[in-house]
CSV table of C-alpha atoms in Angstrom, one decimal:
chain,number,residue,atom,x,y,z
A,1,MET,CA,108.0,114.9,128.6
A,2,ALA,CA,107.2,118.1,130.4
A,3,LEU,CA,109.9,119.6,132.7
A,4,ARG,CA,109.6,122.2,135.4
A,5,ILE,CA,112.1,125.0,135.1
A,6,GLY,CA,111.8,127.4,137.9
A,7,GLY,CA,108.3,128.8,137.5
A,8,ALA,CA,107.8,127.6,134.0
A,9,VAL,CA,107.0,124.2,132.4
A,10,LEU,CA,108.8,123.2,129.2
A,11,ASP,CA,107.0,120.5,127.2
A,12,LEU,CA,109.6,119.0,124.9
A,13,ASP,CA,107.1,116.9,123.0
A,14,ARG,CA,104.7,119.8,122.2
A,15,GLY,CA,107.4,122.4,121.8
A,16,THR,CA,105.7,124.8,124.3
A,17,LEU,CA,106.7,126.8,127.3
A,18,ARG,CA,104.0,127.7,129.9
A,19,ARG,CA,103.9,129.9,133.0
A,20,ASP,CA,100.8,129.9,135.2
A,21,GLY,CA,99.1,127.7,132.7
A,22,GLU,CA,99.5,130.1,129.8
A,23,ILE,CA,101.7,129.7,126.7
A,24,VAL,CA,104.7,132.0,126.8
A,25,PRO,CA,105.7,133.3,123.3
A,26,VAL,CA,109.3,132.2,122.8
A,27,ARG,CA,111.4,132.4,119.7
A,28,PRO,CA,112.2,129.0,118.1
A,29,LYS,CA,116.0,129.3,118.7
A,30,THR,CA,115.4,130.3,122.4
A,31,LEU,CA,113.2,127.2,122.8
A,32,GLU,CA,115.9,125.0,121.2
A,33,LEU,CA,118.5,126.5,123.5
A,34,LEU,CA,116.3,125.8,126.6
A,35,ALA,CA,115.7,122.2,125.4
A,36,TYR,CA,119.5,121.6,125.0
A,37,LEU,CA,120.2,123.1,128.4
A,38,THR,CA,117.6,120.9,130.1
A,39,ARG,CA,119.0,117.8,128.5
A,40,ASN,CA,122.5,118.6,129.8
A,41,PRO,CA,122.1,119.7,133.4
A,42,GLY,CA,125.1,120.1,135.7
A,43,ARG,CA,127.6,120.4,132.9
A,44,VAL,CA,129.4,123.5,131.7
A,45,LEU,CA,128.5,124.0,128.0
A,46,SER,CA,131.0,125.9,125.9
A,47,LYS,CA,129.8,128.7,123.6
A,48,GLU,CA,131.1,126.6,120.7
A,49,GLU,CA,129.0,123.6,121.7
A,50,LEU,CA,125.8,125.7,122.1
A,51,LEU,CA,126.3,127.5,118.8
A,52,GLN,CA,126.7,124.1,117.1
A,53,ALA,CA,123.7,122.6,118.8
A,54,VAL,CA,121.3,125.5,118.2
A,55,TRP,CA,122.6,126.9,114.9
A,56,PRO,CA,124.1,123.8,113.2
A,57,GLY,CA,125.8,124.6,109.9
A,58,ILE,CA,125.1,128.3,110.3
A,59,ILE,CA,127.7,131.0,111.1
A,60,VAL,CA,126.4,133.4,113.7
A,61,SER,CA,128.0,135.7,116.1
A,62,GLU,CA,128.2,135.2,119.9
A,63,ASP,CA,125.8,138.0,120.2
A,64,SER,CA,123.1,135.7,118.9
A,65,LEU,CA,123.9,133.2,121.7
A,66,THR,CA,124.0,136.0,124.3
A,67,GLN,CA,120.6,137.3,123.3
A,68,SER,CA,119.1,133.9,123.3
A,69,ILE,CA,120.5,133.2,126.8
A,70,HIS,CA,119.0,136.5,127.9
A,71,ASP,CA,115.6,135.6,126.4
A,72,ALA,CA,115.7,132.1,127.9
A,73,ARG,CA,116.3,133.5,131.4
A,74,LYS,CA,113.5,136.0,130.9
A,75,SER,CA,111.1,133.4,129.6
A,76,ILE,CA,111.5,131.1,132.7
A,77,GLY,CA,111.7,133.9,135.2
A,78,ASP,CA,115.4,133.5,135.9
A,79,GLU,CA,116.5,137.1,135.9
A,80,ALA,CA,118.6,136.3,139.0
A,81,GLN,CA,120.6,133.8,136.9
A,82,THR,CA,120.3,131.1,139.5
A,83,LEU,CA,119.2,128.4,137.0
A,84,ILE,CA,121.2,129.4,133.9
A,85,ARG,CA,124.6,130.5,135.2
A,86,THR,CA,127.4,132.2,133.3
A,87,VAL,CA,130.8,130.5,133.9
A,88,PRO,CA,133.4,133.1,133.0
A,89,ARG,CA,135.7,132.3,130.0
A,90,ARG,CA,134.1,128.8,129.8
A,91,GLY,CA,130.4,129.0,128.9
A,92,TYR,CA,127.1,128.4,130.6
A,93,LEU,CA,125.8,125.9,133.2
A,94,PHE,CA,122.2,124.8,133.7
A,95,GLN,CA,122.0,123.9,137.4
A,96,PRO,CA,118.4,123.5,138.5
A,97,PRO,CA,117.3,122.2,142.0
A,98,GLU,CA,117.1,118.4,142.1
A,99,THR,CA,113.4,118.4,141.9
A,100,THR,CA,113.2,120.8,139.0
A,101,LEU,CA,113.3,118.1,136.3
A,102,GLU,CA,110.5,115.9,137.6
A,103,PRO,CA,107.7,115.3,135.0
A,104,ALA,CA,105.3,118.2,135.3
A,105,ALA,CA,102.4,117.0,133.2
A,106,ALA,CA,100.1,117.0,136.3
A,107,ALA,CA,101.2,120.5,137.3
A,108,THR,CA,99.8,122.2,134.2
A,109,PRO,CA,96.1,121.8,133.3
A,110,ALA,CA,95.5,120.6,129.8
A,111,ARG,CA,94.0,123.1,127.4
A,112,ALA,CA,91.9,122.3,124.3
A,113,GLU,CA,93.9,122.8,121.1
A,114,PRO,CA,92.4,125.3,118.6
A,115,LEU,CA,90.6,123.5,115.8
A,116,VAL,CA,91.3,125.0,112.3
A,117,ALA,CA,89.2,124.3,109.2
A,118,VAL,CA,91.3,124.9,106.0
A,119,LEU,CA,88.7,125.5,103.2
A,120,PRO,CA,89.3,124.9,99.5
A,121,PHE,CA,90.7,128.0,97.8
A,122,ARG,CA,88.4,129.9,95.4
A,123,VAL,CA,89.8,129.2,92.0
A,124,ASP,CA,88.4,129.9,88.5
A,125,PRO,CA,86.3,126.8,87.9
A,126,ALA,CA,87.3,126.8,84.2
A,127,ASP,CA,91.0,126.2,85.2
A,128,ALA,CA,91.0,122.5,86.0
A,129,THR,CA,94.8,122.4,86.6
A,130,ALA,CA,94.7,125.2,89.1
A,131,LYS,CA,91.7,123.6,90.9
A,132,ALA,CA,93.5,120.3,91.2
A,133,LEU,CA,96.8,121.9,92.4
A,134,PHE,CA,95.2,124.2,95.0
A,135,ASP,CA,92.9,121.4,96.3
A,136,GLY,CA,96.0,119.4,96.8
A,137,ALA,CA,97.8,122.4,98.3
A,138,VAL,CA,94.9,122.9,100.8
A,139,GLU,CA,95.1,119.2,101.8
A,140,GLU,CA,98.9,119.4,102.3
A,141,ILE,CA,98.5,122.6,104.4
A,142,ALA,CA,95.9,120.9,106.6
A,143,ASN,CA,98.1,117.8,106.8
A,144,ALA,CA,101.2,119.8,107.8
A,145,LEU,CA,99.2,121.7,110.5
A,146,SER,CA,98.1,118.3,111.9
A,147,TYR,CA,101.7,117.5,112.8
A,148,PHE,CA,101.7,120.2,115.5
A,149,LYS,CA,100.3,118.7,118.7
A,150,THR,CA,99.1,122.2,119.7
A,151,VAL,CA,96.8,122.6,116.7
A,152,ALA,CA,93.9,120.4,115.7
A,153,VAL,CA,92.7,120.4,112.1
A,154,LEU,CA,89.3,119.6,110.8
A,155,ALA,CA,89.6,116.7,108.4
A,156,ARG,CA,89.7,117.4,104.7
A,157,HIS,CA,86.3,115.8,103.9
A,158,SER,CA,84.5,117.9,106.5
A,159,ALA,CA,86.4,121.1,105.6
A,160,PHE,CA,85.5,120.7,101.9
A,161,ALA,CA,81.9,120.0,102.8
A,162,LEU,CA,81.9,123.1,105.0
A,163,ALA,CA,82.8,125.1,101.9
A,164,GLU,CA,79.7,124.0,100.2
A,165,HIS,CA,77.7,126.1,102.8
A,166,SER,CA,79.4,129.3,101.6
A,167,SER,CA,76.0,130.7,100.4
A,168,GLU,CA,74.8,130.4,104.1
A,169,ASP,CA,76.5,131.7,107.2
A,170,ILE,CA,79.7,129.8,107.0
A,171,ARG,CA,80.8,131.0,110.5
A,172,ALA,CA,77.7,129.5,112.0
A,173,THR,CA,78.2,126.2,110.2
A,174,ALA,CA,81.9,126.2,111.3
A,175,GLU,CA,80.9,126.8,114.9
A,176,ARG,CA,78.5,123.8,114.8
A,177,LEU,CA,81.4,121.7,113.6
A,178,GLY,CA,83.5,123.0,116.5
A,179,ALA,CA,86.0,124.9,114.3
A,180,ASP,CA,87.6,127.8,116.2
A,181,TYR,CA,89.3,129.2,113.1
A,182,ILE,CA,88.7,129.2,109.4
A,183,ALA,CA,91.5,129.5,106.8
A,184,GLU,CA,90.3,130.7,103.4
A,185,GLY,CA,92.0,131.6,100.2
A,186,SER,CA,91.4,132.9,96.7
A,187,VAL,CA,93.6,132.4,93.6
A,188,GLU,CA,94.2,134.3,90.4
A,189,SER,CA,96.2,133.0,87.5
A,190,ALA,CA,98.5,135.0,85.3
A,191,ALA,CA,100.7,133.9,82.4
A,192,ALA,CA,103.5,132.3,84.5
A,193,ASP,CA,102.4,133.1,88.1
A,194,TYR,CA,99.7,132.5,90.7
A,195,SER,CA,98.5,135.2,93.1
A,196,ALA,CA,96.9,133.9,96.2
A,197,ARG,CA,95.3,135.7,99.2
A,198,VAL,CA,95.0,133.7,102.4
A,199,VAL,CA,93.1,134.8,105.5
A,200,LEU,CA,92.7,133.2,108.9
A,201,THR,CA,89.6,134.2,110.8
A,202,GLU,CA,88.4,133.5,114.4
A,203,THR,CA,85.0,131.8,114.1
A,204,ALA,CA,83.3,133.1,117.2
A,205,SER,CA,84.2,136.8,116.8
A,206,GLY,CA,84.8,137.1,113.1
A,207,ARG,CA,88.1,138.7,113.9
A,208,ARG,CA,90.8,138.4,111.2
A,209,VAL,CA,93.8,136.8,112.9
A,210,TRP,CA,96.1,136.9,109.9
A,211,GLY,CA,96.1,137.5,106.2
A,212,GLN,CA,98.7,137.7,103.5
A,213,SER,CA,99.1,137.8,99.8
A,214,PHE,CA,101.5,135.6,97.9
A,215,THR,CA,102.7,135.8,94.3
A,216,PHE,CA,104.8,132.9,93.1
A,217,ALA,CA,105.8,131.0,89.9
A,218,LYS,CA,103.4,128.1,88.9
A,219,GLY,CA,106.1,125.6,89.7
A,220,GLU,CA,106.6,126.8,93.2
A,221,ILE,CA,103.3,125.6,94.7
A,222,PHE,CA,105.2,123.3,97.2
A,223,THR,CA,107.0,126.3,98.7
A,224,PHE,CA,103.7,128.1,98.9
A,225,GLN,CA,101.9,125.4,100.9
A,226,THR,CA,104.8,125.1,103.3
A,227,MET,CA,104.9,128.9,103.9
A,228,VAL,CA,101.1,129.1,104.4
A,229,ALA,CA,101.1,126.3,106.9
A,230,GLN,CA,103.9,127.9,108.8
A,231,ARG,CA,102.3,131.3,108.9
A,232,ILE,CA,99.0,129.9,110.2
A,233,VAL,CA,100.7,128.0,113.0
A,234,THR,CA,102.8,131.1,113.9
A,235,ALA,CA,99.6,133.1,114.1
A,236,LEU,CA,98.1,130.6,116.5
A,237,VAL,CA,101.0,129.4,118.5
A,238,ALA,CA,104.0,131.7,118.3
A,239,ASN,CA,106.6,129.3,119.6
A,240,ILE,CA,106.2,126.2,117.4
A,241,GLU,CA,109.5,125.2,115.8
A,242,SER,CA,109.8,125.4,112.1
A,243,ALA,CA,111.9,122.2,112.2
A,244,VAL,CA,108.7,120.3,112.9
A,245,MET,CA,107.2,121.7,109.8
A,246,ARG,CA,110.1,120.5,107.7
A,247,ARG,CA,109.7,117.0,109.1
A,248,GLY,CA,105.9,117.1,108.7
A,249,LEU,CA,105.6,117.9,105.0
A,250,PRO,CA,106.1,115.0,102.5
A,251,ALA,CA,108.9,115.2,100.1
A,252,PRO,CA,107.7,117.4,97.2
A,253,ALA,CA,107.1,115.8,93.8
A,254,ALA,CA,109.9,116.4,91.3
A,255,ASN,CA,107.5,118.3,89.0
A,256,VAL,CA,104.0,119.6,89.0
A,257,GLU,CA,102.8,117.0,86.4
A,258,ALA,CA,103.8,114.1,88.7
A,259,TYR,CA,102.1,115.8,91.6
A,260,LEU,CA,98.9,116.3,89.6
A,261,HIS,CA,98.8,112.6,88.7
A,262,PHE,CA,99.2,111.7,92.4
A,263,LEU,CA,96.3,114.1,93.4
A,264,ARG,CA,94.0,112.7,90.6
A,265,GLY,CA,94.8,109.2,91.7
A,266,LYS,CA,94.0,109.9,95.3
A,267,GLU,CA,90.7,111.6,94.4
A,268,LEU,CA,89.7,108.6,92.3
A,269,LEU,CA,90.6,106.2,95.1
A,270,ARG,CA,88.3,108.1,97.4
A,271,SER,CA,85.4,108.0,95.0
A,272,TYR,CA,82.9,105.2,94.0
A,273,GLY,CA,82.2,103.9,90.6
A,274,GLU,CA,83.1,101.3,88.0
A,275,GLY,CA,86.8,101.2,87.3
A,276,VAL,CA,87.8,104.2,89.5
A,277,ASN,CA,90.3,102.2,91.5
A,278,GLN,CA,92.0,101.0,88.3
A,279,GLU,CA,92.1,104.6,87.0
A,280,ALA,CA,93.6,105.7,90.3
A,281,ARG,CA,96.3,103.0,90.0
A,282,ALA,CA,97.2,104.2,86.5
A,283,HIS,CA,97.7,107.8,87.8
A,284,PHE,CA,100.0,106.6,90.7
A,285,LEU,CA,102.1,104.6,88.2
A,286,LYS,CA,102.5,107.7,86.1
A,287,ALA,CA,103.4,109.8,89.1
A,288,ILE,CA,106.1,107.3,90.0
A,289,GLU,CA,107.4,107.3,86.4
A,290,LEU,CA,107.8,111.0,86.6
A,291,ASP,CA,109.0,111.1,90.2
A,292,PRO,CA,110.4,107.8,91.4
A,293,GLY,CA,111.3,109.3,94.7
A,294,SER,CA,107.7,110.1,95.7
A,295,GLY,CA,107.1,108.0,98.7
A,296,LEU,CA,103.4,108.9,98.9
A,297,ALA,CA,102.8,107.8,95.3
A,298,HIS,CA,104.4,104.4,96.1
A,299,ALA,CA,102.3,104.1,99.2
A,300,TYR,CA,99.0,104.9,97.5
A,301,LEU,CA,99.9,102.5,94.7
A,302,ALA,CA,100.1,99.8,97.3
A,303,LEU,CA,96.8,100.9,98.7
A,304,ALA,CA,95.1,100.8,95.3
A,305,ASP,CA,96.4,97.3,94.7
A,306,VAL,CA,95.0,96.1,98.0
A,307,ILE,CA,91.6,97.7,97.4
A,308,ILE,CA,91.5,96.3,93.8
A,309,GLY,CA,92.5,92.8,95.2
A,310,GLY,CA,89.7,92.8,97.7
A,311,CYS,CA,91.3,94.1,100.9
A,312,ALA,CA,91.3,91.2,103.4
A,313,GLY,CA,90.3,88.8,100.6
A,314,ALA,CA,93.2,89.9,98.3
A,315,PRO,CA,95.5,87.1,97.1
A,316,ARG,CA,98.7,86.6,99.1
A,317,ALA,CA,100.9,87.7,96.2
A,318,VAL,CA,99.0,91.0,96.0
A,319,LEU,CA,99.4,91.6,99.7
A,320,ASP,CA,103.1,90.7,99.6
A,321,GLN,CA,103.7,93.1,96.8
A,322,ALA,CA,101.7,95.9,98.5
A,323,ARG,CA,103.7,95.4,101.7
A,324,ASP,CA,107.0,95.7,99.8
A,325,ARG,CA,105.8,98.8,98.1
A,326,ALA,CA,104.7,100.4,101.4
A,327,LEU,CA,108.1,99.5,102.9
A,328,HIS,CA,109.8,101.2,100.0
A,329,ALA,CA,107.5,104.3,100.5
A,330,ILE,CA,108.6,104.5,104.2
A,331,ALA,CA,112.3,104.2,103.1
A,332,LEU,CA,111.7,107.2,100.8
A,333,CYS,CA,109.6,109.2,103.4
A,334,PRO,CA,110.3,107.8,106.9
A,335,ASP,CA,108.5,110.6,108.6
A,336,GLU,CA,105.3,110.6,106.4
A,337,ALA,CA,102.4,109.3,108.6
A,338,ARG,CA,100.3,108.2,105.6
A,339,CYS,CA,103.0,105.8,104.4
A,340,HIS,CA,103.1,104.1,107.9
A,341,ARG,CA,99.3,104.0,108.0
A,342,ILE,CA,99.0,102.3,104.6
A,343,LEU,CA,101.7,99.7,105.6
A,344,ALA,CA,99.8,99.0,108.8
A,345,LEU,CA,96.6,98.5,106.9
A,346,THR,CA,98.3,96.1,104.5
A,347,LEU,CA,99.8,94.1,107.4
A,348,LEU,CA,96.3,94.0,109.0
A,349,TYR,CA,94.9,92.4,105.8
A,350,ARG,CA,97.7,89.9,105.8
A,351,GLY,CA,96.4,88.2,108.9
A,352,HIS,CA,96.8,87.8,112.7
A,353,ASP,CA,100.5,86.9,112.5
A,354,GLU,CA,101.2,90.5,111.3
A,355,TYR,CA,99.1,92.3,113.9
A,356,ASP,CA,102.1,93.2,116.1
A,357,ALA,CA,103.9,94.8,113.2
A,358,ALA,CA,100.7,96.5,112.1
A,359,GLU,CA,100.3,97.9,115.7
A,360,LYS,CA,103.8,99.4,115.5
A,361,HIS,CA,103.2,101.2,112.2
A,362,PHE,CA,99.7,102.4,113.3
A,363,ALA,CA,101.3,103.9,116.4
A,364,ARG,CA,104.1,105.5,114.4
A,365,ALA,CA,101.5,107.1,112.0
A,366,LEU,CA,99.6,108.4,115.0
A,367,ASP,CA,102.7,109.8,116.6
A,368,LEU,CA,103.7,111.6,113.4
A,369,ASN,CA,100.2,113.0,112.8
A,370,PRO,CA,98.0,112.7,116.0
A,371,TYR,CA,95.0,114.6,114.4
A,372,ASP,CA,94.6,112.5,111.3
A,373,ALA,CA,91.0,111.3,111.4
A,374,ASP,CA,91.6,108.4,109.0
A,375,THR,CA,94.4,107.1,111.1
A,376,LEU,CA,92.3,107.4,114.3
A,377,ALA,CA,89.4,105.5,112.6
A,378,GLN,CA,91.6,102.7,111.2
A,379,ILE,CA,93.4,102.3,114.6
A,380,GLY,CA,90.0,102.1,116.2
A,381,HIS,CA,88.9,99.4,113.8
A,382,PHE,CA,92.2,97.6,114.4
A,383,ARG,CA,91.7,97.7,118.2
A,384,ALA,CA,88.2,96.3,117.7
A,385,LEU,CA,89.4,93.4,115.5
A,386,ARG,CA,91.9,92.5,118.3
A,387,GLY,CA,89.0,92.3,120.7
A,388,ASP,CA,89.1,95.7,122.5
A,389,GLY,CA,85.7,97.0,121.4
A,390,GLU,CA,85.6,99.9,124.0
A,391,ALA,CA,89.0,101.3,123.0
A,392,GLY,CA,88.2,100.8,119.3
A,393,LEU,CA,84.8,102.6,119.6
A,394,ALA,CA,86.4,105.5,121.5
A,395,LEU,CA,89.0,106.1,118.8
A,396,LEU,CA,86.4,105.8,116.0
A,397,ASP,CA,84.1,108.3,117.9
A,398,LYS,CA,87.1,110.7,118.2
A,399,ALA,CA,87.7,110.4,114.5
A,400,ILE,CA,84.1,111.2,113.7
A,401,GLN,CA,84.3,114.2,116.1
A,402,LEU,CA,87.3,115.5,114.2
A,403,ASN,CA,85.7,114.6,110.8
A,404,PRO,CA,81.9,114.8,111.3
A,405,MET,CA,81.4,114.7,107.5
A,406,HIS,CA,83.4,111.6,107.2
A,407,PRO,CA,83.4,109.1,104.3
A,408,GLY,CA,81.2,106.0,104.4
A,409,TRP,CA,83.8,103.5,105.4
A,410,TYR,CA,83.8,105.0,108.9
A,411,TYR,CA,80.3,103.4,109.4
A,412,ALA,CA,81.6,100.0,108.4
A,413,ASP,CA,84.6,100.2,110.7
A,414,ARG,CA,82.5,101.5,113.6
A,415,ALA,CA,80.1,98.5,113.0
A,416,ALA,CA,83.0,96.1,113.8
A,417,ALA,CA,83.6,97.7,117.2
A,418,LEU,CA,79.9,97.6,118.0
A,419,PHE,CA,79.7,94.0,117.0
A,420,VAL,CA,82.6,93.1,119.4
A,421,LEU,CA,80.6,94.8,122.1
A,422,GLY,CA,77.5,92.8,121.3
A,423,ARG,CA,75.5,95.9,120.3
A,424,TYR,CA,73.8,94.4,117.3
A,425,ARG,CA,71.1,97.0,116.8
A,426,ASP,CA,73.7,99.7,116.7
A,427,VAL,CA,75.7,97.7,114.1
A,428,VAL,CA,72.5,97.7,112.0
A,429,ALA,CA,72.0,101.4,112.5
A,430,SER,CA,75.6,102.1,111.5
A,431,LEU,CA,75.6,100.0,108.4
A,432,SER,CA,72.2,101.3,107.3
A,433,CYS,CA,73.9,104.7,106.8
A,434,LEU,CA,75.9,103.3,103.8
A,435,PRO,CA,74.2,104.2,100.5
A,436,ARG,CA,75.8,101.2,98.8
A,437,LYS,CA,76.5,97.9,100.6
A,438,SER,CA,78.9,95.1,99.6
A,439,ALA,CA,78.2,91.5,100.1
A,440,TRP,CA,80.3,91.6,103.2
A,441,GLN,CA,78.2,94.4,104.7
A,442,TRP,CA,75.0,92.5,103.9
A,443,ALA,CA,76.6,89.5,105.7
A,444,TRP,CA,77.2,91.7,108.8
A,445,LEU,CA,73.6,92.9,108.6
A,446,ALA,CA,72.2,89.4,108.2
A,447,ALA,CA,74.2,88.1,111.2
A,448,CYS,CA,73.2,90.9,113.5
A,449,HIS,CA,69.5,90.7,112.6
A,450,ALA,CA,69.7,87.0,113.3
A,451,LEU,CA,71.4,87.4,116.6
A,452,GLU,CA,68.7,89.9,117.5
A,453,GLY,CA,66.1,87.3,116.7
A,454,ASP,CA,64.7,88.9,113.5
A,455,ALA,CA,64.9,85.9,111.3
A,456,GLU,CA,62.9,87.3,108.4
A,457,THR,CA,65.0,90.4,108.0
A,458,ALA,CA,68.2,88.3,108.4
A,459,ARG,CA,67.2,86.1,105.6
A,460,ALA,CA,66.3,89.0,103.4
A,461,CYS,CA,69.8,90.5,104.0
A,462,ALA,CA,71.4,87.1,103.3
A,463,ARG,CA,69.6,87.0,99.9
A,464,GLN,CA,70.9,90.5,99.1
A,465,GLY,CA,74.5,89.6,99.9
A,466,ARG,CA,74.5,86.3,98.0
A,467,ALA,CA,73.0,88.0,95.0
A,468,LEU,CA,76.1,90.2,94.9
A,469,GLU,CA,78.6,87.4,95.5
A,470,PRO,CA,77.0,83.9,95.0
A,471,GLY,CA,80.2,82.2,95.8
A,472,LEU,CA,80.7,83.8,99.2
A,473,THR,CA,80.0,81.0,101.8
A,474,VAL,CA,80.1,81.3,105.6
A,475,LYS,CA,83.4,79.4,105.5
A,476,ASP,CA,84.9,81.9,103.0
A,477,PHE,CA,83.6,84.8,105.0
A,478,LEU,CA,85.2,83.6,108.3
A,479,ALA,CA,88.4,82.8,106.5
A,480,ASP,CA,88.8,86.4,105.6
A,481,LEU,CA,87.4,87.9,108.8
A,482,ARG,CA,90.2,89.6,110.6
A,483,MET,CA,88.7,89.3,114.1
A,484,LYS,CA,91.3,87.7,116.4
A,485,ARG,CA,89.1,86.4,119.3
A,486,THR,CA,87.5,83.0,118.9
A,487,GLU,CA,84.4,84.1,120.6
A,488,ASP,CA,83.8,87.0,118.2
A,489,ARG,CA,84.3,84.8,115.2
A,490,GLU,CA,82.0,82.2,116.7
A,491,ARG,CA,79.2,84.8,117.2
A,492,MET,CA,79.6,85.8,113.5
A,493,ARG,CA,79.4,82.2,112.4
A,494,LEU,CA,76.3,81.6,114.5
A,495,GLY,CA,74.6,84.7,113.2
A,496,LEU,CA,75.2,83.8,109.5
A,497,GLN,CA,74.1,80.2,110.1
A,498,ARG,CA,70.8,81.4,111.7
A,499,ALA,CA,70.3,83.8,108.8
A,500,GLY,CA,70.6,80.9,106.4
A,501,TRP,CA,73.5,82.5,104.5
A,502,ASP,CA,74.7,79.4,102.7
A,503,ASP,CA,71.1,78.5,101.6
A,504,ALA,CA,70.2,82.1,100.5
A,505,LEU,CA,71.1,81.8,96.8
A,506,PRO,CA,68.6,83.8,94.7
């Protein structure tokens, strides 16, 4: 909600104050004070109430409140004290005109958020432990930055791929990807400490916006990643509240060993190869053994079980257990977007009856982290499965824009949205980008070629798919297809029948 206060606009959701369309640098406590005043108009607020509201649990003098009142008046152009009034011996009164608190979203033109690419830190390649820890730290820094609605973050996959161009002009590559800023770091390891140097650079000009060196004990990497994320945001948007950062970061693992197991499991789960998902599961179990309170480890264990079980084709008992694990993860980390996203995905695979609950948790994940490309892509896929191909495709395209070097499953999810829209040639083009196709993806290709009238290619795709899974019939495929609309399911059935799927055994 954006509120007009005199000549300024206070956006309570984004945590920003603007005058004449420009962000006004405001100290976090002053912003908190303004927010509290605007929520309590027309009531005299005692100094004790304001001190408790803005500085809870902290003993500060009345001078701090007096200074913040002064700063608040100055920031909104209320030097005449007509909006924030002093009531002698009682406190302060926020008394705006009746029209002041109308929503002011239309009054302030939207501005594009700065896009930041957080690159992997330069670490001694021989130090595998440091490499894993700092790759994880970079991801958590990027994830933390994503919680701020005034900063967009290039997705991890794209940022790490960008780093591979370091022998070329990395600034030029970053500009092509639309990154306004690059955050880079280097690490040196001593006996018990790490020394890291982090620099934030403006892409277009090459100007160094911020840089700082850190030295910290090897067990304090969680404090390090929190501090770096805060410093980067402060350098970009001076008035973002540190409280949002505290909400945004996941609960740290109890020890570095547990965190390393979590990171290794996540990397394996993202990769392809024989047995990688089972190895990932073992790492998540070890992380939970060492740190039972790690909500993310519980959530990713649920995801590993779903993937191993076959996603939509997983046995009901597997999906039930994964749902319960994901619910436990949310109980441990209620404000961790990834836990909500994994629960939503699990509910989607459980079937149409769970779609309303899945919608709720996808929305919660997006609210907590609005720039997570994976969440946008999966919500887009979900929208398409519910029959809204246009909305689904728009979200998927937004995810691809944020993560142009995205993983392969984006192509498969985008294909579903295109199928709902009847764009069969585009489905074929999207799935053709996959270097390795499952039987299900061959089925989609077979159906689309058949619906386009290319019977010969459709039959060839059907033979490829049945060779991978001889037992997968049209009936089985449709039973696990999560498309909700009857007409979408019927078009898929018709395409597979025309392709001769059930007769295509090699």
